[in-house]
PDB file of C-alpha atoms in Angstrom:
ATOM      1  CA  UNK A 972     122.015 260.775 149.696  1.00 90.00           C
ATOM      2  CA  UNK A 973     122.471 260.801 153.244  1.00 96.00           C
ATOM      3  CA  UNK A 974     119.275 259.280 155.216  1.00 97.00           C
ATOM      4  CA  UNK A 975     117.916 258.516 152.072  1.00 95.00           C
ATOM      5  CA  UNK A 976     116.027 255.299 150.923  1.00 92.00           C
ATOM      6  CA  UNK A 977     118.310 254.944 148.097  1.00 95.00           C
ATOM      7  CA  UNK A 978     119.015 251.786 146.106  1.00 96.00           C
ATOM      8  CA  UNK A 979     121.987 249.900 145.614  1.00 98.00           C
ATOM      9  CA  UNK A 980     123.565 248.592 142.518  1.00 98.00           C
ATOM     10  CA  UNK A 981     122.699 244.824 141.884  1.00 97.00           C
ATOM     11  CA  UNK A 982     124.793 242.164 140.663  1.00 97.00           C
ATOM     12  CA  UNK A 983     124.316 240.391 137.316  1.00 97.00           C
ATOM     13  CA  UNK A 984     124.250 236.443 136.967  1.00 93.00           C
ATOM     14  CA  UNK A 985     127.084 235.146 136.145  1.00 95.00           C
ATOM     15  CA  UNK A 986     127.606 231.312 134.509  1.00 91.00           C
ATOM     16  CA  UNK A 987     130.944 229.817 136.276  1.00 95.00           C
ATOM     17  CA  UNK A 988     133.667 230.513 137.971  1.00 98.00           C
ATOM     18  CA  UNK A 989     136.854 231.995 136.343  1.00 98.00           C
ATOM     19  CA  UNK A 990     140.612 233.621 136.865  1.00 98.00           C
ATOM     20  CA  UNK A 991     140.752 237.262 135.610  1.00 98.00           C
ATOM     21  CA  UNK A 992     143.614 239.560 137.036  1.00 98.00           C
ATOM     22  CA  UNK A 993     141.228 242.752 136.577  1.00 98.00           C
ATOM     23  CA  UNK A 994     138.740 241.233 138.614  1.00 98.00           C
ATOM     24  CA  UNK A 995     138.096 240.844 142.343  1.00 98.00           C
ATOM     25  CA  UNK A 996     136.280 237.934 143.772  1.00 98.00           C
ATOM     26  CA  UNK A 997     134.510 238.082 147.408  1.00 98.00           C
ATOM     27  CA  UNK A 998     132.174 235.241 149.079  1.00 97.00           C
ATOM     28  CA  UNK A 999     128.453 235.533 148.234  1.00 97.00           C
ATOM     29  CA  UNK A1000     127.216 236.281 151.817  1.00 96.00           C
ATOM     30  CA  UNK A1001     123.712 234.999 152.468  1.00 93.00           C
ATOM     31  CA  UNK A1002     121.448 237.304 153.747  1.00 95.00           C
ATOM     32  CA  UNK A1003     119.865 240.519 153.183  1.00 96.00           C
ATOM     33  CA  UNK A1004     121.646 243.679 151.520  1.00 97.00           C
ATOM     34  CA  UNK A1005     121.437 246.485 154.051  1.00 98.00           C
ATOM     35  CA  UNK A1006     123.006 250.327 153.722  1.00 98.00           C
ATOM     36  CA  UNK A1007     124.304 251.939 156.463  1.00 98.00           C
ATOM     37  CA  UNK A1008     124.152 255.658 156.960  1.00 98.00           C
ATOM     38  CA  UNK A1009     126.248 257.595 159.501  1.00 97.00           C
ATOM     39  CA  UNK A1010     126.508 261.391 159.880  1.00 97.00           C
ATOM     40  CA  UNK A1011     127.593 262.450 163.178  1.00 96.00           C
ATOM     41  CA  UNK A1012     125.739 260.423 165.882  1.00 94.00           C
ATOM     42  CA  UNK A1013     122.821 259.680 164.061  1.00 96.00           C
ATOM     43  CA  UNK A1014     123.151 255.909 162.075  1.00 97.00           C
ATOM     44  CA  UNK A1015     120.446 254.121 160.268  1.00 97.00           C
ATOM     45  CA  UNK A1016     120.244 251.079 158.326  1.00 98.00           C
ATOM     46  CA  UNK A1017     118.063 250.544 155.057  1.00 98.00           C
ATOM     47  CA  UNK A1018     117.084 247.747 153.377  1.00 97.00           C
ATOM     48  CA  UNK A1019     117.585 247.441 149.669  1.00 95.00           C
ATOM     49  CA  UNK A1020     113.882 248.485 149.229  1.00 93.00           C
ATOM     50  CA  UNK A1021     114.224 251.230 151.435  1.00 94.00           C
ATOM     51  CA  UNK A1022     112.624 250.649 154.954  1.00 96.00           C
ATOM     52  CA  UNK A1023     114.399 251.337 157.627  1.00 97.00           C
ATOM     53  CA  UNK A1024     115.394 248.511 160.151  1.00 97.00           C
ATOM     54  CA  UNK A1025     118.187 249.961 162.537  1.00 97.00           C
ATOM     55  CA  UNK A1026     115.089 249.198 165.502  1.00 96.00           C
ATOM     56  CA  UNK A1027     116.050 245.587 164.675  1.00 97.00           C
ATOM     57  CA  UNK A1028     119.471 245.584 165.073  1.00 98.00           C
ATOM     58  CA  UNK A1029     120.758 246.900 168.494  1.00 97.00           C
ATOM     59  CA  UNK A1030     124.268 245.837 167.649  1.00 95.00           C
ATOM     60  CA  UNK A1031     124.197 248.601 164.920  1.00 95.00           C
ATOM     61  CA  UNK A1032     125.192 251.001 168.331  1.00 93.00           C
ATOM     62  CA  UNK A1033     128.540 249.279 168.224  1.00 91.00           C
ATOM     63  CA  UNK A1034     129.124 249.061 164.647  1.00 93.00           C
ATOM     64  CA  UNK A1035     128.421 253.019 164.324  1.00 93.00           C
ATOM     65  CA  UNK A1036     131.638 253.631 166.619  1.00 93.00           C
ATOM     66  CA  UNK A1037     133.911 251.264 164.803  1.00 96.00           C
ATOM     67  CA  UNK A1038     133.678 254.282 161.638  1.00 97.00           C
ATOM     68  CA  UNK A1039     136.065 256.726 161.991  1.00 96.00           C
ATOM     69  CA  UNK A1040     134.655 259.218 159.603  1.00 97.00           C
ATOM     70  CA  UNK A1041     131.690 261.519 160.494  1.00 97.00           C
ATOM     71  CA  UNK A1042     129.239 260.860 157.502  1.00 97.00           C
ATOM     72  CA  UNK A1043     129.202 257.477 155.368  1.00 98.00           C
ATOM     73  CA  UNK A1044     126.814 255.647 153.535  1.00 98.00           C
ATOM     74  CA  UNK A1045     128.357 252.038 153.849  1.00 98.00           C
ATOM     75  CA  UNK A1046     126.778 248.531 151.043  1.00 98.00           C
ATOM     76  CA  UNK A1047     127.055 246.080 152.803  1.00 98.00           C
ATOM     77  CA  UNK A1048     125.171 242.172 154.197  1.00 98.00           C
ATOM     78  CA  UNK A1049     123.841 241.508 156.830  1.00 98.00           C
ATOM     79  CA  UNK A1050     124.195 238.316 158.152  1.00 97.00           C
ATOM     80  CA  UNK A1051     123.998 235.686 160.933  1.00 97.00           C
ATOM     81  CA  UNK A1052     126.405 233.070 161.344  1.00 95.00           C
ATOM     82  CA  UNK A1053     125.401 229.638 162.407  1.00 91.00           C
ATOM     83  CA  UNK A1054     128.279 226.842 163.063  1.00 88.00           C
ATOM     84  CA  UNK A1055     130.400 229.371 160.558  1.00 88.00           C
ATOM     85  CA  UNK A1056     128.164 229.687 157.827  1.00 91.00           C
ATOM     86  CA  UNK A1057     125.548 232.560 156.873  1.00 94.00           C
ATOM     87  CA  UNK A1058     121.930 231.171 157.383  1.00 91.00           C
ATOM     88  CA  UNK A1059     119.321 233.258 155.203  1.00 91.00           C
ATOM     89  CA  UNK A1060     116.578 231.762 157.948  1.00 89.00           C
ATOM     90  CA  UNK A1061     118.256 233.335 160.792  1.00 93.00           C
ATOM     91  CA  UNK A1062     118.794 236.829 159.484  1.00 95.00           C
ATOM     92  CA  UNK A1063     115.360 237.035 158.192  1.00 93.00           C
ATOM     93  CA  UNK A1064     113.762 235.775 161.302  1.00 93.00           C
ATOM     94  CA  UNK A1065     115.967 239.023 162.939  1.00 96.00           C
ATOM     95  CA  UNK A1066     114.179 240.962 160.358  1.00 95.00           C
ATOM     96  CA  UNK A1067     110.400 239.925 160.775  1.00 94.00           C
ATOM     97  CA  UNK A1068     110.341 240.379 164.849  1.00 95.00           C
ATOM     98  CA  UNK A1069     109.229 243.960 166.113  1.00 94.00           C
ATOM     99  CA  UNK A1070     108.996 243.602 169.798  1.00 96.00           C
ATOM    100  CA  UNK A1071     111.608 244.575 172.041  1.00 96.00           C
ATOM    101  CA  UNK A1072     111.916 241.969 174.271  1.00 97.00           C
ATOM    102  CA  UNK A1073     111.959 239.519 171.398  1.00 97.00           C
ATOM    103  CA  UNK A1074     114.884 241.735 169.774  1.00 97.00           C
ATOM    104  CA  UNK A1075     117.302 241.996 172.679  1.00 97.00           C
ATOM    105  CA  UNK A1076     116.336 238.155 172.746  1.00 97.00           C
ATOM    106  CA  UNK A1077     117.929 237.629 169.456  1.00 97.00           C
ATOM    107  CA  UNK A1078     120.912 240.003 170.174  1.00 97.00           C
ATOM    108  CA  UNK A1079     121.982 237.109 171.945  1.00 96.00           C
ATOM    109  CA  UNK A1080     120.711 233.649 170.249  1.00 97.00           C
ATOM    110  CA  UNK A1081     120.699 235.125 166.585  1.00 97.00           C
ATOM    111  CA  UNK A1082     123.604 238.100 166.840  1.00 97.00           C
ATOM    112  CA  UNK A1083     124.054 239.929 163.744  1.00 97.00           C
ATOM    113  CA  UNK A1084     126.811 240.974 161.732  1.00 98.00           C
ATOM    114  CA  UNK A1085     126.992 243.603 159.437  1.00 98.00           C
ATOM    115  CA  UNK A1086     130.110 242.687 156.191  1.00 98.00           C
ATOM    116  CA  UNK A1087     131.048 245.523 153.839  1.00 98.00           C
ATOM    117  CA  UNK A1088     131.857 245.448 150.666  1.00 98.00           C
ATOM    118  CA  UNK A1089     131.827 249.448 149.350  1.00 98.00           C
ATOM    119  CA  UNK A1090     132.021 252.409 150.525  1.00 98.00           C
ATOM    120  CA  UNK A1091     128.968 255.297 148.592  1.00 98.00           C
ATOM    121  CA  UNK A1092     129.855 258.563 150.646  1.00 98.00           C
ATOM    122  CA  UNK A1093     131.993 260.074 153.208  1.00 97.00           C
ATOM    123  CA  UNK A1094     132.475 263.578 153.115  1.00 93.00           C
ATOM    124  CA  UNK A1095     131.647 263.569 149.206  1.00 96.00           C
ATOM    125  CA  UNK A1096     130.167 261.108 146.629  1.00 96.00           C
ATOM    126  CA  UNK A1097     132.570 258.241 145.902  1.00 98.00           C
ATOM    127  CA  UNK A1098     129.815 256.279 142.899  1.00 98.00           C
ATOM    128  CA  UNK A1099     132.158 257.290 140.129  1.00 98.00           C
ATOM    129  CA  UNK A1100     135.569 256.159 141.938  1.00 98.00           C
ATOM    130  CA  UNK A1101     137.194 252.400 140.512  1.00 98.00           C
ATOM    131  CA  UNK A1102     135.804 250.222 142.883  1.00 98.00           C
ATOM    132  CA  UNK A1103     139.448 249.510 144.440  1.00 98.00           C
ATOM    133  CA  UNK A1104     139.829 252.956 145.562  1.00 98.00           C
ATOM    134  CA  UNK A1105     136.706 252.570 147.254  1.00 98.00           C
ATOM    135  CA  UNK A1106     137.892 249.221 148.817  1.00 98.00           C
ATOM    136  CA  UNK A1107     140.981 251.216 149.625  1.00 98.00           C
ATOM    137  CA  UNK A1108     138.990 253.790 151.318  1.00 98.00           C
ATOM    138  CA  UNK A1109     136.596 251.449 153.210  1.00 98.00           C
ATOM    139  CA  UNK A1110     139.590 249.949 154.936  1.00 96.00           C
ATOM    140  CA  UNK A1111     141.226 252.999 156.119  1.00 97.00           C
ATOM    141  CA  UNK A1112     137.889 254.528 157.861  1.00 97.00           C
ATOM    142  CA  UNK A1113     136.231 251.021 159.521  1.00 97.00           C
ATOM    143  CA  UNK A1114     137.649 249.257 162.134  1.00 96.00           C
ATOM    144  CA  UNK A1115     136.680 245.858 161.782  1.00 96.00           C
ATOM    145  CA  UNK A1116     135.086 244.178 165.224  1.00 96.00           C
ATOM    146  CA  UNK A1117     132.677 240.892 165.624  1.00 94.00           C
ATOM    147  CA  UNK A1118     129.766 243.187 164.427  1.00 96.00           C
ATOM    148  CA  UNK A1119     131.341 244.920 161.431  1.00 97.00           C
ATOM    149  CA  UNK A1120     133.800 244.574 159.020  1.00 97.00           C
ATOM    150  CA  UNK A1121     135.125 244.465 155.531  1.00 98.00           C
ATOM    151  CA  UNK A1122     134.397 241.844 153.185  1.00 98.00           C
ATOM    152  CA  UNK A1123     137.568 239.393 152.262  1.00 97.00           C
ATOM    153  CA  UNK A1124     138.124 239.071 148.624  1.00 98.00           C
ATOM    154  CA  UNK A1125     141.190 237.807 145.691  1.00 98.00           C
ATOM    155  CA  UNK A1126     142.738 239.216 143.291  1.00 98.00           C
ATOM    156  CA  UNK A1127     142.321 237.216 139.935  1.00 98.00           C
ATOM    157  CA  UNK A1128     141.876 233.970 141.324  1.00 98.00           C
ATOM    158  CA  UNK A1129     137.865 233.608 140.871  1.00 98.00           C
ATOM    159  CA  UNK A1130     138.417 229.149 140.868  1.00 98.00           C
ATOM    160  CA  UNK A1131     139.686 229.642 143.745  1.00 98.00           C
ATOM    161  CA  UNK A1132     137.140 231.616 145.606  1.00 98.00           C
ATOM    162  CA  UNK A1133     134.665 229.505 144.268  1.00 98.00           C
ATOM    163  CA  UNK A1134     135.929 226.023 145.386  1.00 97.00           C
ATOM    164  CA  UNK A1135     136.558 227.817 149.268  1.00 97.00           C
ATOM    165  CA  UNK A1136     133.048 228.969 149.255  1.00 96.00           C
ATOM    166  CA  UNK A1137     131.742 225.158 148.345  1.00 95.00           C
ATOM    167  CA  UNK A1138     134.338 223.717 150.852  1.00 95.00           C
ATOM    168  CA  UNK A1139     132.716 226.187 153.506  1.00 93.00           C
ATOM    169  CA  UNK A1140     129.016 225.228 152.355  1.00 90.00           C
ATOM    170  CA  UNK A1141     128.416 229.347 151.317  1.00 93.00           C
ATOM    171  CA  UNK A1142     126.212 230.291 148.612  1.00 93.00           C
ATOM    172  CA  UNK A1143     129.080 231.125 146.152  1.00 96.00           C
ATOM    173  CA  UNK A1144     131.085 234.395 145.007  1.00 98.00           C
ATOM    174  CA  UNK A1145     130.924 237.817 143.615  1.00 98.00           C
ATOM    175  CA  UNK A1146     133.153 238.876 140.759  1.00 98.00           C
ATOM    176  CA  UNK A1147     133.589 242.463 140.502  1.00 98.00           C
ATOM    177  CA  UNK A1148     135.677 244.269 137.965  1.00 98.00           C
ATOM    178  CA  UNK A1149     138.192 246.227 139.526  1.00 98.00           C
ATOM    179  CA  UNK A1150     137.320 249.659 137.652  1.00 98.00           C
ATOM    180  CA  UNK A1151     133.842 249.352 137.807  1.00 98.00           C
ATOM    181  CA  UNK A1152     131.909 252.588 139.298  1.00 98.00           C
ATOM    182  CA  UNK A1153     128.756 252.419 141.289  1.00 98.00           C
ATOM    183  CA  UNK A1154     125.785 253.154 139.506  1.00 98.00           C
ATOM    184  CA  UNK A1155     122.228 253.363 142.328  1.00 98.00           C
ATOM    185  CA  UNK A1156     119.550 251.363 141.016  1.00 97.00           C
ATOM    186  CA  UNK A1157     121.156 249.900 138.246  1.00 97.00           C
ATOM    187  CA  UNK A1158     122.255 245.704 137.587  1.00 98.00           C
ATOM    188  CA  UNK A1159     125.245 245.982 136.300  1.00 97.00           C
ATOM    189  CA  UNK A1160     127.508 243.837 134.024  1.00 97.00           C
ATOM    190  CA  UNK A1161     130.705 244.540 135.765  1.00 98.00           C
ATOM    191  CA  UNK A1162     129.473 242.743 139.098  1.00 98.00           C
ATOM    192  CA  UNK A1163     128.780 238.784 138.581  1.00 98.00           C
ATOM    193  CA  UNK A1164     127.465 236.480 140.875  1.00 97.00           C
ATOM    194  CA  UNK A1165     128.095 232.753 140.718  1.00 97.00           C
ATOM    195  CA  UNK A1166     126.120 230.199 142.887  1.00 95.00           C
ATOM    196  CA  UNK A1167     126.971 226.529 143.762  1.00 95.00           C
ATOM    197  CA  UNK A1168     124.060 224.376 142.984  1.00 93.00           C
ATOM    198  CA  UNK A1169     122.751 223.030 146.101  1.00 92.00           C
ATOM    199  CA  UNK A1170     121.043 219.210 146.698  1.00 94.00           C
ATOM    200  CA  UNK A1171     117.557 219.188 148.115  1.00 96.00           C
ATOM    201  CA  UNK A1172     115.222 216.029 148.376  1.00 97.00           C
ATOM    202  CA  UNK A1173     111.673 216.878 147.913  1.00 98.00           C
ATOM    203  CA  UNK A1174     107.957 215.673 148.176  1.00 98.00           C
ATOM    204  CA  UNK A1175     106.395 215.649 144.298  1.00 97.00           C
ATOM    205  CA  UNK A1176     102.940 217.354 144.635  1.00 97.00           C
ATOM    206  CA  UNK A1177     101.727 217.171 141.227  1.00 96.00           C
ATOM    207  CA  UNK A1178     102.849 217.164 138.062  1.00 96.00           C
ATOM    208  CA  UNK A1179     102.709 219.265 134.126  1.00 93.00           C
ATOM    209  CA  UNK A1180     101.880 218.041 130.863  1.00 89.00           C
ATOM    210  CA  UNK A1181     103.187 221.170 128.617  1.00 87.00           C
ATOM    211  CA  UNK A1182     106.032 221.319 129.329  1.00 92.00           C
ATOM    212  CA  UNK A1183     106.409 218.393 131.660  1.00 94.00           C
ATOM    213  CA  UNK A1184     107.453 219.072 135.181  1.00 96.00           C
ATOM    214  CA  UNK A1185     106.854 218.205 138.571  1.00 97.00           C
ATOM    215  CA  UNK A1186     105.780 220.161 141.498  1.00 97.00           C
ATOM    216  CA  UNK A1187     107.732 220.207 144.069  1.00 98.00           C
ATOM    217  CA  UNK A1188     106.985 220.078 148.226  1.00 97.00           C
ATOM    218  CA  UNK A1189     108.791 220.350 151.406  1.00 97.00           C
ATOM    219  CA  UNK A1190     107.928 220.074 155.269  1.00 96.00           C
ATOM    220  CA  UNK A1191     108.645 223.133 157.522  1.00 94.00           C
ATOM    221  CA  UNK A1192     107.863 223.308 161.199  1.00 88.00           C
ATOM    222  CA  UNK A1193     104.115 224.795 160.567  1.00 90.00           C
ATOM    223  CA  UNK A1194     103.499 223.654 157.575  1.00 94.00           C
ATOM    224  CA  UNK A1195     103.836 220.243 156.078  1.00 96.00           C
ATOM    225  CA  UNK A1196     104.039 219.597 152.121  1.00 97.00           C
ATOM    226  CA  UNK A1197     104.262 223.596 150.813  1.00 96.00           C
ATOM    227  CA  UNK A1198     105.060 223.929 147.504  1.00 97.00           C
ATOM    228  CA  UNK A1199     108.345 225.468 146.736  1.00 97.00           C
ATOM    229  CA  UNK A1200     108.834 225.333 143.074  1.00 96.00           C
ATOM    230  CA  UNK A1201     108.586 223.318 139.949  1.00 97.00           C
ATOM    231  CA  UNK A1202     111.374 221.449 138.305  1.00 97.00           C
ATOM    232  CA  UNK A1203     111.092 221.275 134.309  1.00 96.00           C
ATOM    233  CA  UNK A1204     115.021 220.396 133.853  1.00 96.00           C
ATOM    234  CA  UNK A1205     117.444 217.243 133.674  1.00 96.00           C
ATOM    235  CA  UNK A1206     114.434 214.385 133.268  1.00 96.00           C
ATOM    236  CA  UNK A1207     115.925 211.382 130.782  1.00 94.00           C
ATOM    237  CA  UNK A1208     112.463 209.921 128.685  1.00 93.00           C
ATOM    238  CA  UNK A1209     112.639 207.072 131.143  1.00 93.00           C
ATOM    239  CA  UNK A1210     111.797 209.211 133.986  1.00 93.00           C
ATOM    240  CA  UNK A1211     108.920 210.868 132.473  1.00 93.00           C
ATOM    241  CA  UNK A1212     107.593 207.472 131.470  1.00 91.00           C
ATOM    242  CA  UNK A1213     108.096 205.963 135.240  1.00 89.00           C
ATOM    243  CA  UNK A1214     106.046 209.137 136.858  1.00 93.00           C
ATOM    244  CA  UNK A1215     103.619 208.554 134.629  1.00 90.00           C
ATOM    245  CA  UNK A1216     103.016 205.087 135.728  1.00 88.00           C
ATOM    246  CA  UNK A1217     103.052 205.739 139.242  1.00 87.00           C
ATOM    247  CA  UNK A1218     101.385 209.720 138.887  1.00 88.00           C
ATOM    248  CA  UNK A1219      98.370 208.199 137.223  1.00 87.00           C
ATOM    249  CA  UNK A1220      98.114 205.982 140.590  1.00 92.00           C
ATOM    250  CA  UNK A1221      97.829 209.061 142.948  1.00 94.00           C
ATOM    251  CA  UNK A1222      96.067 211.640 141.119  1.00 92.00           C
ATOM    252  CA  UNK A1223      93.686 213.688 142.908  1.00 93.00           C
ATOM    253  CA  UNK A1224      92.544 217.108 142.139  1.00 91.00           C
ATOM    254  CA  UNK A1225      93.372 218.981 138.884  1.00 91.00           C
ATOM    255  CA  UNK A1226      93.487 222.854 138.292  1.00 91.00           C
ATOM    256  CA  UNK A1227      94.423 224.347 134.969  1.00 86.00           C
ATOM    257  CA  UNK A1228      98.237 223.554 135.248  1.00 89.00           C
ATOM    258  CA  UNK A1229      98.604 220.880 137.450  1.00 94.00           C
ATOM    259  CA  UNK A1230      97.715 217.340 138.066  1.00 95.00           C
ATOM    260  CA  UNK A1231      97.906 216.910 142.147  1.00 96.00           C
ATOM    261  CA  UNK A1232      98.793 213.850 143.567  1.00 96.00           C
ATOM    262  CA  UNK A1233      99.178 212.439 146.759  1.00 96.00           C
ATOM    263  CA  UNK A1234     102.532 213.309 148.183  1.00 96.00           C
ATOM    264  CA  UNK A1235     103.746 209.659 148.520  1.00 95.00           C
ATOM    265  CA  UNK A1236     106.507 210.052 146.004  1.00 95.00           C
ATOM    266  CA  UNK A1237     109.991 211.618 146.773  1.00 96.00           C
ATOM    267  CA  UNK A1238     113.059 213.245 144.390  1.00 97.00           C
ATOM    268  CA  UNK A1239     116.469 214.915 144.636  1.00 97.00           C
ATOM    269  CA  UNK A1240     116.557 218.187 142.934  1.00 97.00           C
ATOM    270  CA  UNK A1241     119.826 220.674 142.334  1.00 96.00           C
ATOM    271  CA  UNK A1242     118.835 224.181 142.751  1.00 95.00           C
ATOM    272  CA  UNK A1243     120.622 228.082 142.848  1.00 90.00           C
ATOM    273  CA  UNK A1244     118.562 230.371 144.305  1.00 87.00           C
ATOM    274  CA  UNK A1245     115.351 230.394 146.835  1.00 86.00           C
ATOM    275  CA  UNK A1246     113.263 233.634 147.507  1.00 85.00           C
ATOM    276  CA  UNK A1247     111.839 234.693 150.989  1.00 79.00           C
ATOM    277  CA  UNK A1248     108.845 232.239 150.891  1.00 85.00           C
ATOM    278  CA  UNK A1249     111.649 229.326 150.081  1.00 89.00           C
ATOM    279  CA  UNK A1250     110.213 229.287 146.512  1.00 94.00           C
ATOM    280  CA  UNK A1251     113.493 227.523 144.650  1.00 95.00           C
ATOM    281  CA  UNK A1252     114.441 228.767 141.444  1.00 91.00           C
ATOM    282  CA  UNK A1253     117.145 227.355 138.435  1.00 92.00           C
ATOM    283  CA  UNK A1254     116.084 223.678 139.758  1.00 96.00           C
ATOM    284  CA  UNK A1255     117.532 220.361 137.991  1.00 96.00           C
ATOM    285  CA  UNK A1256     115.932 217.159 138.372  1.00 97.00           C
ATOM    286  CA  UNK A1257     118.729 214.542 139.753  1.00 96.00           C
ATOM    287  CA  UNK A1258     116.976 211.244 140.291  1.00 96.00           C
ATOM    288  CA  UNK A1259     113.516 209.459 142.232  1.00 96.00           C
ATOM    289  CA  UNK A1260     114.105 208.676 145.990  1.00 95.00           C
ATOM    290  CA  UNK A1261     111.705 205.503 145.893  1.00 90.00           C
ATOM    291  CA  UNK A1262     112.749 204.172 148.925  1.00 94.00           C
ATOM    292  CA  UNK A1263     112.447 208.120 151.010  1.00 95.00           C
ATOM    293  CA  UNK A1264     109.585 208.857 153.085  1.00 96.00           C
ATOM    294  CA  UNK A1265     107.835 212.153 152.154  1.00 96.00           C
ATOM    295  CA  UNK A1266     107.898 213.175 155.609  1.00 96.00           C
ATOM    296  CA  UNK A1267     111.998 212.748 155.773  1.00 96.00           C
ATOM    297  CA  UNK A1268     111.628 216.219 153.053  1.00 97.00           C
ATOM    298  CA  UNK A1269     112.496 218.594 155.634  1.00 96.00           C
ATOM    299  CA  UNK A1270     113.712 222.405 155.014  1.00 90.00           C
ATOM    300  CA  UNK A1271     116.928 222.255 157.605  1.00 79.00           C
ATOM    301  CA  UNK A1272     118.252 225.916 157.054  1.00 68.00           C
TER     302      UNK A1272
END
């Protein structure tokens, strides 16, 4: 497996929170899954599609001598923290850049950190171990530092987890059966994760007939009024029937799907999950902003 572009195990959705004493519950780090291989002096990170990244990361030469054991393959996130809190943005940002002056750069104005959560190989294959042996066995060979270290997580008390991670503004937590084995390549059942609905306002676009919904905008630093999604959920028969009054006012162009308007009209939305291009996904309709200027619909993170 060793140096390998191997792929981890992925975590089932999961609805809400709960207690369970043969569970484990850890935050829901926001960033990008990364797999850390050691043997000897050689280390190398991997993303979870397989390219290799450790150019990107210059603190990886510091997290390499915090494990104790000659060969490991190490799951873990990558993250950066911004005022205490995991920002997707920045980590990705360390991602995309290639040149090396830009990269030391970000050492310093986005540093990295690198939190594990299991443990594949040392000096022999630990997939089919229960997952707290592994956690057992992470802890004895890494020595945790500002650039490494081992996940926190509870014992049974999921609620608990959850209502930290909202407190702290994180994306939410992973519940992990205590038994379960690691299976590559495979979304398993035993591993849950469950994500606090976040609050966006948005710029409407356009709108859908069948099934109704409304296309959904927001304004990033290049690029004003990019569609990030459409929202098909939570609308009472009043607010159809109030678009509709003012949509019909601002139509423009139509394609197959959508009736585009112009982006004079604001909502709130609820939403779970964005991808890499800040497409949002599970979205909930929450209410017209009639009084917010579509310019005020600004992607912060």
């Amino acid at each position: 497996m060793l140096f390998t572009s191997i792929k981890p195990m992925i975590v089932s959705i999961g609805k809400e929170a709960f207690n369970d004493e043969n569970y484990i519950f850890e935050p829901k780090w926001d960033g990008w899954r990364i797999l850390l291989h050691k043997q000897g002096t050689r280390f190398e990170a991997y993303t979870r599609n397989g390219q290799m990244v450790t150019s990107k990361f210059p603190e990886l030469k510091e997290a390499a001598a915090a494990i104790r054991t000659h060969s490991a393959i190490l799951d873990c996130e990558g993250i950066v923290l911004r005022a205490g809190r995991p920002v997707f943005d920045d980590f990705s940002y360390r991602g995309r850049i290639s040149h090396s002056a830009r990269i030391s750069s970000a050492v310093h104005t986005h540093p990295a950190t690198f939190v594990l959560f299991d443990v594949l190989y040392t000096d022999k294959d630990h997939l089919k171990e229960p997952l707290m042996d592994r956690k057992k066995r992470l802890g004895e060979i890494v020595d945790s530092t500002s650039i490494i270290m081992p996940t926190m997580f509870v014992e049974g008390q999921g609620k608990a987890m959850f209502d930290l991670t909202k407190e702290r503004d994180m994306e939410g937590i992973v519940a992990k059966r205590k038994d379960s084995k690691y299976f590559l390549n495979t979304t398993s059942k035993d591993w849950l994760k469950i994500k606090h609905f976040k609050s966006i306002d948005v710029v409407i676009l356009g709108y859908r007939t069948n099934p109704f919904g409304l296309v959904i905008g927001l304004n990033f630093r290049t690029v004003k009024n990019k569609p990030v999604g459409v929202v098909e959920f939570g609308f009472m028969p009043a607010d159809k029937e109030l678009f509709l009054v003012f949509g019909k006012q601002l139509s423009t162009a139509t394609d197959e799907k959508t009736q585009w308007i112009e982006p004079r009209l604001c909502c709130r939305i609820e939403y779970l999950e964005r991808t890499d291009t800040h497409q949002l996904r599970t979205t909930v309709f929450r209410g017209f902003l009639l009084d917010k200027k579509p310019e005020e619909c600004i992607w912060e993170s």
